[in-house]
PDB file of C-alpha atoms and ligand atoms in Angstrom:
ATOM      1  CA  UNK A   1    -138.654   7.996  25.788  1.00  0.00           C
ATOM      2  CA  UNK A   2    -140.423   9.576  23.175  1.00  0.00           C
ATOM      3  CA  UNK A   3    -140.093   8.837  19.067  1.00  0.00           C
ATOM      4  CA  UNK A   4    -140.509  12.025  17.445  1.00  0.00           C
ATOM      5  CA  UNK A   5    -143.329  11.653  14.506  1.00  0.00           C
ATOM      6  CA  UNK A   6    -144.241  13.559  11.427  1.00  0.00           C
ATOM      7  CA  UNK A   7    -145.916  16.278  11.689  1.00  0.00           C
ATOM      8  CA  UNK A   8    -148.030  15.750   8.912  1.00  0.00           C
ATOM      9  CA  UNK A   9    -150.744  17.690  10.001  1.00  0.00           C
ATOM     10  CA  UNK A  10    -152.130  20.065   7.800  1.00  0.00           C
ATOM     11  CA  UNK A  11    -153.436  22.896  10.145  1.00  0.00           C
ATOM     12  CA  UNK A  12    -149.519  22.768  11.481  1.00  0.00           C
ATOM     13  CA  UNK A  13    -148.159  25.156   8.289  1.00  0.00           C
ATOM     14  CA  UNK A  14    -149.772  27.406   6.777  1.00  0.00           C
ATOM     15  CA  UNK A  15    -152.210  26.406   3.367  1.00  0.00           C
ATOM     16  CA  UNK A  16    -151.117  28.018   0.305  1.00  0.00           C
ATOM     17  CA  UNK A  17    -154.632  28.840  -1.037  1.00  0.00           C
ATOM     18  CA  UNK A  18    -155.605  31.096   2.486  1.00  0.00           C
ATOM     19  CA  UNK A  19    -154.269  34.376   2.739  1.00  0.00           C
ATOM     20  CA  UNK A  20    -156.317  35.883   5.488  1.00  0.00           C
ATOM     21  CA  UNK A  21    -156.786  39.230   6.457  1.00  0.00           C
ATOM     22  CA  UNK A  22    -158.577  42.665   4.765  1.00  0.00           C
ATOM     23  CA  UNK A  23    -157.261  42.697   0.430  1.00  0.00           C
ATOM     24  CA  UNK A  24    -157.658  46.171  -1.432  1.00  0.00           C
ATOM     25  CA  UNK A  25    -160.153  44.852  -3.843  1.00  0.00           C
ATOM     26  CA  UNK A  26    -160.311  46.736  -7.413  1.00  0.00           C
ATOM     27  CA  UNK A  27    -164.198  47.991  -8.644  1.00  0.00           C
ATOM     28  CA  UNK A  28    -165.523  45.115 -10.974  1.00  0.00           C
ATOM     29  CA  UNK A  29    -163.147  42.736  -9.497  1.00  0.00           C
ATOM     30  CA  UNK A  30    -164.763  38.386  -9.936  1.00  0.00           C
ATOM     31  CA  UNK A  31    -165.059  37.883  -5.807  1.00  0.00           C
ATOM     32  CA  UNK A  32    -166.570  34.743  -4.082  1.00  0.00           C
ATOM     33  CA  UNK A  33    -169.236  35.799  -1.326  1.00  0.00           C
ATOM     34  CA  UNK A  34    -170.087  33.146   0.825  1.00  0.00           C
ATOM     35  CA  UNK A  35    -173.262  33.256   2.428  1.00  0.00           C
ATOM     36  CA  UNK A  36    -173.179  32.052   6.244  1.00  0.00           C
ATOM     37  CA  UNK A  37    -174.937  32.118  10.291  1.00  0.00           C
ATOM     38  CA  UNK A  38    -176.224  30.290  13.088  1.00  0.00           C
ATOM     39  CA  UNK A  39    -173.664  27.409  12.052  1.00  0.00           C
ATOM     40  CA  UNK A  40    -174.833  26.557   8.260  1.00  0.00           C
ATOM     41  CA  UNK A  41    -173.527  27.934   4.666  1.00  0.00           C
ATOM     42  CA  UNK A  42    -175.736  28.767   2.323  1.00  0.00           C
ATOM     43  CA  UNK A  43    -176.074  26.795  -1.041  1.00  0.00           C
ATOM     44  CA  UNK A  44    -175.556  28.785  -4.132  1.00  0.00           C
ATOM     45  CA  UNK A  45    -178.547  28.097  -6.553  1.00  0.00           C
ATOM     46  CA  UNK A  46    -177.063  27.965  -9.593  1.00  0.00           C
ATOM     47  CA  UNK A  47    -173.108  27.399  -9.005  1.00  0.00           C
ATOM     48  CA  UNK A  48    -170.419  28.344 -11.327  1.00  0.00           C
ATOM     49  CA  UNK A  49    -168.811  25.676 -13.616  1.00  0.00           C
ATOM     50  CA  UNK A  50    -165.718  25.065 -11.611  1.00  0.00           C
ATOM     51  CA  UNK A  51    -166.336  27.109  -7.949  1.00  0.00           C
ATOM     52  CA  UNK A  52    -167.627  24.905  -5.001  1.00  0.00           C
ATOM     53  CA  UNK A  53    -170.866  24.755  -4.218  1.00  0.00           C
ATOM     54  CA  UNK A  54    -170.930  27.188  -1.097  1.00  0.00           C
ATOM     55  CA  UNK A  55    -169.122  30.494  -3.218  1.00  0.00           C
ATOM     56  CA  UNK A  56    -171.165  32.568  -5.153  1.00  0.00           C
ATOM     57  CA  UNK A  57    -169.424  34.599  -8.150  1.00  0.00           C
ATOM     58  CA  UNK A  58    -169.974  39.066  -7.883  1.00  0.00           C
ATOM     59  CA  UNK A  59    -168.814  41.635  -9.255  1.00  0.00           C
ATOM     60  CA  UNK A  60    -167.369  44.165  -6.411  1.00  0.00           C
ATOM     61  CA  UNK A  61    -168.713  47.106  -6.317  1.00  0.00           C
ATOM     62  CA  UNK A  62    -167.619  48.862  -2.565  1.00  0.00           C
ATOM     63  CA  UNK A  63    -170.864  50.900  -2.177  1.00  0.00           C
ATOM     64  CA  UNK A  64    -172.895  47.259  -3.172  1.00  0.00           C
ATOM     65  CA  UNK A  65    -170.926  45.573  -0.849  1.00  0.00           C
ATOM     66  CA  UNK A  66    -170.129  47.424   2.059  1.00  0.00           C
ATOM     67  CA  UNK A  67    -171.372  45.400   4.612  1.00  0.00           C
ATOM     68  CA  UNK A  68    -169.727  42.656   4.027  1.00  0.00           C
ATOM     69  CA  UNK A  69    -166.701  41.624   5.527  1.00  0.00           C
ATOM     70  CA  UNK A  70    -163.430  41.095   4.131  1.00  0.00           C
ATOM     71  CA  UNK A  71    -163.043  37.190   4.944  1.00  0.00           C
ATOM     72  CA  UNK A  72    -159.050  37.570   2.541  1.00  0.00           C
ATOM     73  CA  UNK A  73    -158.259  35.815  -0.878  1.00  0.00           C
ATOM     74  CA  UNK A  74    -158.746  32.194  -1.075  1.00  0.00           C
ATOM     75  CA  UNK A  75    -156.490  30.968  -4.938  1.00  0.00           C
ATOM     76  CA  UNK A  76    -155.949  35.212  -5.825  1.00  0.00           C
ATOM     77  CA  UNK A  77    -159.801  35.945  -5.619  1.00  0.00           C
ATOM     78  CA  UNK A  78    -161.131  38.229  -2.575  1.00  0.00           C
ATOM     79  CA  UNK A  79    -163.779  36.724  -0.502  1.00  0.00           C
ATOM     80  CA  UNK A  80    -166.609  38.142   1.191  1.00  0.00           C
ATOM     81  CA  UNK A  81    -168.694  37.286   3.982  1.00  0.00           C
ATOM     82  CA  UNK A  82    -172.491  37.767   4.352  1.00  0.00           C
ATOM     83  CA  UNK A  83    -173.940  38.076   7.314  1.00  0.00           C
ATOM     84  CA  UNK A  84    -177.005  35.342   7.467  1.00  0.00           C
ATOM     85  CA  UNK A  85    -179.375  36.486   8.801  1.00  0.00           C
ATOM     86  CA  UNK A  86    -181.590  35.132  11.930  1.00  0.00           C
ATOM     87  CA  UNK A  87    -183.649  32.100  11.240  1.00  0.00           C
ATOM     88  CA  UNK A  88    -182.389  32.470   6.948  1.00  0.00           C
ATOM     89  CA  UNK A  89    -180.551  29.162   7.674  1.00  0.00           C
ATOM     90  CA  UNK A  90    -183.360  27.242   9.905  1.00  0.00           C
ATOM     91  CA  UNK A  91    -186.309  28.850   6.920  1.00  0.00           C
ATOM     92  CA  UNK A  92    -183.999  27.931   3.791  1.00  0.00           C
ATOM     93  CA  UNK A  93    -182.523  24.215   5.210  1.00  0.00           C
ATOM     94  CA  UNK A  94    -179.133  25.181   4.901  1.00  0.00           C
ATOM     95  CA  UNK A  95    -176.430  22.512   5.071  1.00  0.00           C
ATOM     96  CA  UNK A  96    -174.422  22.803   8.866  1.00  0.00           C
ATOM     97  CA  UNK A  97    -171.029  23.746   8.797  1.00  0.00           C
ATOM     98  CA  UNK A  98    -170.172  20.645  10.364  1.00  0.00           C
ATOM     99  CA  UNK A  99    -172.087  18.132   6.988  1.00  0.00           C
ATOM    100  CA  UNK A 100    -169.650  20.863   5.108  1.00  0.00           C
ATOM    101  CA  UNK A 101    -166.155  20.232   6.954  1.00  0.00           C
ATOM    102  CA  UNK A 102    -166.792  16.623   6.527  1.00  0.00           C
ATOM    103  CA  UNK A 103    -166.096  16.770   1.887  1.00  0.00           C
ATOM    104  CA  UNK A 104    -163.541  19.929   2.680  1.00  0.00           C
ATOM    105  CA  UNK A 105    -160.039  19.553   2.233  1.00  0.00           C
ATOM    106  CA  UNK A 106    -157.729  21.063   4.025  1.00  0.00           C
ATOM    107  CA  UNK A 107    -157.419  24.315   2.530  1.00  0.00           C
ATOM    108  CA  UNK A 108    -161.007  25.201   1.850  1.00  0.00           C
ATOM    109  CA  UNK A 109    -161.607  23.580   6.143  1.00  0.00           C
ATOM    110  CA  UNK A 110    -159.373  26.214   6.711  1.00  0.00           C
ATOM    111  CA  UNK A 111    -161.363  28.424   5.122  1.00  0.00           C
ATOM    112  CA  UNK A 112    -164.897  27.879   5.749  1.00  0.00           C
ATOM    113  CA  UNK A 113    -164.099  27.423   9.576  1.00  0.00           C
ATOM    114  CA  UNK A 114    -162.828  31.216   9.320  1.00  0.00           C
ATOM    115  CA  UNK A 115    -165.738  32.151   7.356  1.00  0.00           C
ATOM    116  CA  UNK A 116    -168.206  30.537  10.343  1.00  0.00           C
ATOM    117  CA  UNK A 117    -165.638  32.163  13.502  1.00  0.00           C
ATOM    118  CA  UNK A 118    -165.910  35.596  11.749  1.00  0.00           C
ATOM    119  CA  UNK A 119    -170.365  35.008  11.339  1.00  0.00           C
ATOM    120  CA  UNK A 120    -170.296  34.083  14.380  1.00  0.00           C
ATOM    121  CA  UNK A 121    -168.637  37.303  15.761  1.00  0.00           C
ATOM    122  CA  UNK A 122    -170.062  39.236  13.582  1.00  0.00           C
ATOM    123  CA  UNK A 123    -173.519  38.562  14.659  1.00  0.00           C
ATOM    124  CA  UNK A 124    -173.173  37.956  18.344  1.00  0.00           C
ATOM    125  CA  UNK A 125    -170.994  42.193  18.770  1.00  0.00           C
ATOM    126  CA  UNK A 126    -173.387  44.021  16.781  1.00  0.00           C
ATOM    127  CA  UNK A 127    -173.528  46.180  19.817  1.00  0.00           C
ATOM    128  CA  UNK A 128    -170.772  47.278  22.768  1.00  0.00           C
ATOM    129  CA  UNK A 129    -169.816  45.208  25.666  1.00  0.00           C
ATOM    130  CA  UNK A 130    -168.493  47.841  27.997  1.00  0.00           C
ATOM    131  CA  UNK A 131    -171.335  50.911  27.076  1.00  0.00           C
ATOM    132  CA  UNK A 132    -173.962  49.627  24.647  1.00  0.00           C
ATOM    133  CA  UNK A 133    -172.868  51.262  21.472  1.00  0.00           C
ATOM    134  CA  UNK A 134    -173.418  49.699  18.343  1.00  0.00           C
ATOM    135  CA  UNK A 135    -170.153  47.941  16.797  1.00  0.00           C
ATOM    136  CA  UNK A 136    -168.439  49.558  13.271  1.00  0.00           C
ATOM    137  CA  UNK A 137    -166.586  46.762  11.356  1.00  0.00           C
ATOM    138  CA  UNK A 138    -163.043  48.549  11.029  1.00  0.00           C
ATOM    139  CA  UNK A 139    -161.664  47.429   7.730  1.00  0.00           C
ATOM    140  CA  UNK A 140    -157.867  47.022   8.462  1.00  0.00           C
ATOM    141  CA  UNK A 141    -158.190  43.864  10.760  1.00  0.00           C
ATOM    142  CA  UNK A 142    -161.453  41.653  12.244  1.00  0.00           C
ATOM    143  CA  UNK A 143    -162.865  43.741  14.113  1.00  0.00           C
ATOM    144  CA  UNK A 144    -165.426  45.483  15.876  1.00  0.00           C
ATOM    145  CA  UNK A 145    -164.963  49.254  16.923  1.00  0.00           C
ATOM    146  CA  UNK A 146    -166.961  50.707  18.876  1.00  0.00           C
ATOM    147  CA  UNK A 147    -167.637  53.941  17.773  1.00  0.00           C
ATOM    148  CA  UNK A 148    -168.120  55.902  21.194  1.00  0.00           C
ATOM    149  CA  UNK A 149    -165.492  54.480  24.053  1.00  0.00           C
ATOM    150  CA  UNK A 150    -162.734  52.765  20.883  1.00  0.00           C
ATOM    151  CA  UNK A 151    -162.920  49.019  23.025  1.00  0.00           C
ATOM    152  CA  UNK A 152    -162.271  46.770  19.757  1.00  0.00           C
ATOM    153  CA  UNK A 153    -163.715  43.181  20.157  1.00  0.00           C
ATOM    154  CA  UNK A 154    -162.860  40.771  18.571  1.00  0.00           C
ATOM    155  CA  UNK A 155    -163.525  37.033  16.786  1.00  0.00           C
ATOM    156  CA  UNK A 156    -163.753  34.188  20.261  1.00  0.00           C
ATOM    157  CA  UNK A 157    -161.731  32.032  20.510  1.00  0.00           C
ATOM    158  CA  UNK A 158    -162.008  30.171  22.914  1.00  0.00           C
ATOM    159  CA  UNK A 159    -159.183  27.249  24.024  1.00  0.00           C
ATOM    160  CA  UNK A 160    -160.017  23.640  24.276  1.00  0.00           C
ATOM    161  CA  UNK A 161    -157.548  20.876  24.831  1.00  0.00           C
ATOM    162  CA  UNK A 162    -157.923  17.264  23.264  1.00  0.00           C
ATOM    163  CA  UNK A 163    -156.437  14.685  24.290  1.00  0.00           C
ATOM    164  CA  UNK A 164    -155.313  10.284  23.476  1.00  0.00           C
ATOM    165  CA  UNK A 165    -155.641   9.391  27.031  1.00  0.00           C
ATOM    166  CA  UNK A 166    -152.813   5.169  25.817  1.00  0.00           C
ATOM    167  CA  UNK A 167    -151.764   2.252  27.615  1.00  0.00           C
ATOM    168  CA  UNK A 168    -149.665  -0.262  26.674  1.00  0.00           C
ATOM    169  CA  UNK A 169    -152.258  -2.403  24.978  1.00  0.00           C
ATOM    170  CA  UNK A 170    -154.887  -0.086  24.489  1.00  0.00           C
ATOM    171  CA  UNK A 171    -156.120   3.666  23.833  1.00  0.00           C
ATOM    172  CA  UNK A 172    -159.081   5.361  25.934  1.00  0.00           C
ATOM    173  CA  UNK A 173    -162.472   6.132  24.090  1.00  0.00           C
ATOM    174  CA  UNK A 174    -165.467   7.289  24.982  1.00  0.00           C
ATOM    175  CA  UNK A 175    -168.372   8.883  23.081  1.00  0.00           C
ATOM    176  CA  UNK A 176    -170.877  11.848  24.347  1.00  0.00           C
ATOM    177  CA  UNK A 177    -175.197  11.226  23.291  1.00  0.00           C
ATOM    178  CA  UNK A 178    -175.276  13.485  20.457  1.00  0.00           C
ATOM    179  CA  UNK A 179    -172.047  11.126  18.402  1.00  0.00           C
ATOM    180  CA  UNK A 180    -172.745   9.759  15.242  1.00  0.00           C
ATOM    181  CA  UNK A 181    -174.882   6.487  16.512  1.00  0.00           C
ATOM    182  CA  UNK A 182    -171.154   3.618  17.073  1.00  0.00           C
ATOM    183  CA  UNK A 183    -168.690   6.210  17.128  1.00  0.00           C
ATOM    184  CA  UNK A 184    -166.422   7.200  20.078  1.00  0.00           C
ATOM    185  CA  UNK A 185    -163.995   9.421  20.295  1.00  0.00           C
ATOM    186  CA  UNK A 186    -161.175  11.121  22.239  1.00  0.00           C
ATOM    187  CA  UNK A 187    -161.436  13.766  25.408  1.00  0.00           C
ATOM    188  CA  UNK A 188    -161.825  16.864  25.148  1.00  0.00           C
ATOM    189  CA  UNK A 189    -163.108  20.356  27.569  1.00  0.00           C
ATOM    190  CA  UNK A 190    -162.595  23.532  27.588  1.00  0.00           C
ATOM    191  CA  UNK A 191    -159.733  25.335  28.937  1.00  0.00           C
ATOM    192  CA  UNK A 192    -160.803  27.451  32.255  1.00  0.00           C
ATOM    193  CA  UNK A 193    -159.894  31.089  32.628  1.00  0.00           C
ATOM    194  CA  UNK A 194    -156.861  31.248  35.410  1.00  0.00           C
ATOM    195  CA  UNK A 195    -156.238  27.784  34.165  1.00  0.00           C
ATOM    196  CA  UNK A 196    -153.481  26.289  32.173  1.00  0.00           C
ATOM    197  CA  UNK A 197    -153.601  23.168  29.175  1.00  0.00           C
ATOM    198  CA  UNK A 198    -152.182  21.297  30.986  1.00  0.00           C
ATOM    199  CA  UNK A 199    -153.914  21.257  34.319  1.00  0.00           C
ATOM    200  CA  UNK A 200    -157.363  21.355  32.130  1.00  0.00           C
ATOM    201  CA  UNK A 201    -156.274  18.280  31.293  1.00  0.00           C
ATOM    202  CA  UNK A 202    -156.005  16.980  34.203  1.00  0.00           C
ATOM    203  CA  UNK A 203    -158.775  18.240  35.408  1.00  0.00           C
ATOM    204  CA  UNK A 204    -161.155  17.163  32.019  1.00  0.00           C
ATOM    205  CA  UNK A 205    -160.107  13.584  32.035  1.00  0.00           C
ATOM    206  CA  UNK A 206    -160.132  13.197  35.949  1.00  0.00           C
ATOM    207  CA  UNK A 207    -163.527  14.620  35.464  1.00  0.00           C
ATOM    208  CA  UNK A 208    -165.186  13.095  32.634  1.00  0.00           C
ATOM    209  CA  UNK A 209    -163.813   8.757  32.984  1.00  0.00           C
ATOM    210  CA  UNK A 210    -162.080   9.588  37.142  1.00  0.00           C
ATOM    211  CA  UNK A 211    -158.379   8.343  35.144  1.00  0.00           C
ATOM    212  CA  UNK A 212    -155.338  10.017  36.068  1.00  0.00           C
ATOM    213  CA  UNK A 213    -152.670  10.632  33.501  1.00  0.00           C
ATOM    214  CA  UNK A 214    -148.852  11.608  33.101  1.00  0.00           C
ATOM    215  CA  UNK A 215    -146.602  12.214  30.269  1.00  0.00           C
ATOM    216  CA  UNK A 216    -148.700  14.837  28.767  1.00  0.00           C
ATOM    217  CA  UNK A 217    -147.302  15.119  24.676  1.00  0.00           C
ATOM    218  CA  UNK A 218    -148.011  17.885  22.665  1.00  0.00           C
ATOM    219  CA  UNK A 219    -149.571  16.942  18.970  1.00  0.00           C
ATOM    220  CA  UNK A 220    -150.762  20.067  17.683  1.00  0.00           C
ATOM    221  CA  UNK A 221    -153.820  22.500  17.166  1.00  0.00           C
ATOM    222  CA  UNK A 222    -157.061  22.351  14.952  1.00  0.00           C
ATOM    223  CA  UNK A 223    -159.400  25.413  14.393  1.00  0.00           C
ATOM    224  CA  UNK A 224    -162.945  23.299  15.268  1.00  0.00           C
ATOM    225  CA  UNK A 225    -166.112  26.681  14.494  1.00  0.00           C
ATOM    226  CA  UNK A 226    -168.314  24.802  16.798  1.00  0.00           C
ATOM    227  CA  UNK A 227    -168.856  27.329  18.378  1.00  0.00           C
ATOM    228  CA  UNK A 228    -165.646  28.794  17.854  1.00  0.00           C
ATOM    229  CA  UNK A 229    -162.709  27.081  19.643  1.00  0.00           C
ATOM    230  CA  UNK A 230    -159.151  25.894  19.259  1.00  0.00           C
ATOM    231  CA  UNK A 231    -158.444  22.532  19.944  1.00  0.00           C
ATOM    232  CA  UNK A 232    -154.698  22.062  21.463  1.00  0.00           C
ATOM    233  CA  UNK A 233    -153.825  18.428  20.704  1.00  0.00           C
ATOM    234  CA  UNK A 234    -152.146  15.981  23.819  1.00  0.00           C
ATOM    235  CA  UNK A 235    -151.409  12.510  24.010  1.00  0.00           C
ATOM    236  CA  UNK A 236    -151.691  11.115  28.312  1.00  0.00           C
ATOM    237  CA  UNK A 237    -150.723   8.088  29.423  1.00  0.00           C
ATOM    238  CA  UNK A 238    -152.659   6.453  32.115  1.00  0.00           C
ATOM    239  CA  UNK A 239    -151.269   6.440  35.434  1.00  0.00           C
ATOM    240  CA  UNK A 240    -153.999   4.987  37.439  1.00  0.00           C
ATOM    241  CA  UNK A 241    -157.430   4.505  38.258  1.00  0.00           C
ATOM    242  CA  UNK A 242    -161.097   2.979  37.121  1.00  0.00           C
ATOM    243  CA  UNK A 243    -162.872   4.496  34.183  1.00  0.00           C
ATOM    244  CA  UNK A 244    -166.064   5.486  35.290  1.00  0.00           C
ATOM    245  CA  UNK A 245    -168.181   8.394  33.428  1.00  0.00           C
ATOM    246  CA  UNK A 246    -171.569  10.342  35.076  1.00  0.00           C
ATOM    247  CA  UNK A 247    -173.748   9.313  31.609  1.00  0.00           C
ATOM    248  CA  UNK A 248    -174.874  12.389  31.324  1.00  0.00           C
ATOM    249  CA  UNK A 249    -171.554  13.921  29.269  1.00  0.00           C
ATOM    250  CA  UNK A 250    -170.111  10.721  28.278  1.00  0.00           C
ATOM    251  CA  UNK A 251    -173.090   8.090  27.820  1.00  0.00           C
ATOM    252  CA  UNK A 252    -169.691   5.346  27.419  1.00  0.00           C
ATOM    253  CA  UNK A 253    -166.514   5.419  27.618  1.00  0.00           C
ATOM    254  CA  UNK A 254    -164.160   1.554  27.621  1.00  0.00           C
ATOM    255  CA  UNK A 255    -160.326   0.901  27.021  1.00  0.00           C
ATOM    256  CA  UNK A 256    -160.389  -0.998  23.095  1.00  0.00           C
ATOM    257  CA  UNK A 257    -156.920  -3.035  22.508  1.00  0.00           C
ATOM    258  CA  UNK A 258    -154.901  -1.373  19.287  1.00  0.00           C
ATOM    259  CA  UNK A 259    -156.345  -4.279  17.347  1.00  0.00           C
ATOM    260  CA  UNK A 260    -160.680  -3.629  17.528  1.00  0.00           C
ATOM    261  CA  UNK A 261    -161.568   0.068  17.768  1.00  0.00           C
ATOM    262  CA  UNK A 262    -164.419   0.633  17.264  1.00  0.00           C
ATOM    263  CA  UNK A 263    -165.919   3.430  14.490  1.00  0.00           C
ATOM    264  CA  UNK A 264    -163.387   6.724  14.919  1.00  0.00           C
ATOM    265  CA  UNK A 265    -164.328  10.424  14.340  1.00  0.00           C
ATOM    266  CA  UNK A 266    -163.876  11.362  10.478  1.00  0.00           C
ATOM    267  CA  UNK A 267    -159.869  11.749   9.183  1.00  0.00           C
ATOM    268  CA  UNK A 268    -160.293  15.883   9.609  1.00  0.00           C
ATOM    269  CA  UNK A 269    -160.018  16.409  13.073  1.00  0.00           C
ATOM    270  CA  UNK A 270    -157.946  16.522  15.357  1.00  0.00           C
ATOM    271  CA  UNK A 271    -159.775  13.569  17.421  1.00  0.00           C
ATOM    272  CA  UNK A 272    -158.545  11.415  14.382  1.00  0.00           C
ATOM    273  CA  UNK A 273    -154.618  12.600  14.506  1.00  0.00           C
ATOM    274  CA  UNK A 274    -154.323  11.813  17.596  1.00  0.00           C
ATOM    275  CA  UNK A 275    -155.153   8.768  16.799  1.00  0.00           C
ATOM    276  CA  UNK A 276    -153.531   7.210  13.836  1.00  0.00           C
ATOM    277  CA  UNK A 277    -150.301   9.113  14.330  1.00  0.00           C
ATOM    278  CA  UNK A 278    -150.429   7.331  17.703  1.00  0.00           C
ATOM    279  CA  UNK A 279    -151.416   3.481  16.068  1.00  0.00           C
ATOM    280  CA  UNK A 280    -148.110   4.814  14.061  1.00  0.00           C
ATOM    281  CA  UNK A 281    -145.360   5.590  16.591  1.00  0.00           C
ATOM    282  CA  UNK A 282    -147.096   2.130  18.267  1.00  0.00           C
ATOM    283  CA  UNK A 283    -146.036   0.842  14.588  1.00  0.00           C
ATOM    284  CA  UNK A 284    -149.522  -0.446  14.351  1.00  0.00           C
ATOM    285  CA  UNK A 285    -151.513  -0.159  11.346  1.00  0.00           C
ATOM    286  CA  UNK A 286    -153.885   2.384  10.571  1.00  0.00           C
ATOM    287  CA  UNK A 287    -157.750   2.237  11.684  1.00  0.00           C
ATOM    288  CA  UNK A 288    -160.048   2.717   8.321  1.00  0.00           C
ATOM    289  CA  UNK A 289    -163.094   2.243   9.341  1.00  0.00           C
ATOM    290  CA  UNK A 290    -165.090   5.629   8.073  1.00  0.00           C
TER     291      UNK A 290
HETATM  292 ZN1   ZN B   1    -168.410  51.006  24.527  1.00  0.00          ZN
END
C-alpha cells in the first residue's frame, strides 16, 4: 500500500522568477544575454555587481540583437540567447553546463537548462530536414521554420525513464563508466519510439541489471539537458532475478542497505530526489553524503 508523499521536488511547480517564451522588449531596455553552445556557457569577463557570472548586461537594440533567441524573462529582465560559434567554447575553455548546474538553485537550473536546450536546437536545425532550405527563427514561439515548405522545427525533448529499484531492506544502485569516482545512482534510459514509459522502464531495468520489477510509482519529472532529455522518475519494487550487468554501459550494480549507501548524485538531480523521498517514506534518515 502506498502512502502519500510530499511533492517537494522544485520542478513539480512553475517557478516564480522565470517566464518563458517571447517577450516584447523596448528599445534601450536593460537585457541579459547568455552565450551558450556545445554544452558550455561563457563566463562574463567583468560581471555586474549582483549579476550571475553567466549573464552579460546590455541595452536592447532590435537591429544589433536580431540574431539572438529570446528565452523569456527572469525576475522581470528580458533574457536572450547568443549562439556560441562552433569550437568557441572548447577553445576558450568555458565551464561545462554540468558544473554551472551543480551550483544552481531551482530557478537558475530551469533557466540554464532552457538556454542549453535552445542552443542545441538552434545549432542543429539550421536547415530544413525535409527540403534542405535554410530555416528561420519564429518570433512567436520556440520554433524554426522552413520558408520554402513551412515545416516547423521545435526544440527537441527526448523522454527518458529513471527509476529507483527497491526491496524491503535495500536499494539497487549502479554506476556507469563516466560517473564521478565512487558515485552510484538510479537506473535510466531513453524511451524508444512506440513504447510507453512503463514498458521502457521494464525493458531498461531488465537490460541493465537483469531483474524483474513491478509496483511502479510515478514521482515527477525533470528536464536534463544532456543533450535534451526529459527524465520521468519512478520507484519500482524488485520482484525477481539476480543482478547481472554487461560491464560496459553499467560497470557495477549492487544492493545497498538503507544505512550503508554509497556516494550519491547531487541534490539538484531527480535521481537524488527519488532516493531521498524514498528514504523519507520508509522513515530512514536522509543520506547526507555529497
Ligand atoms: Zn523545408
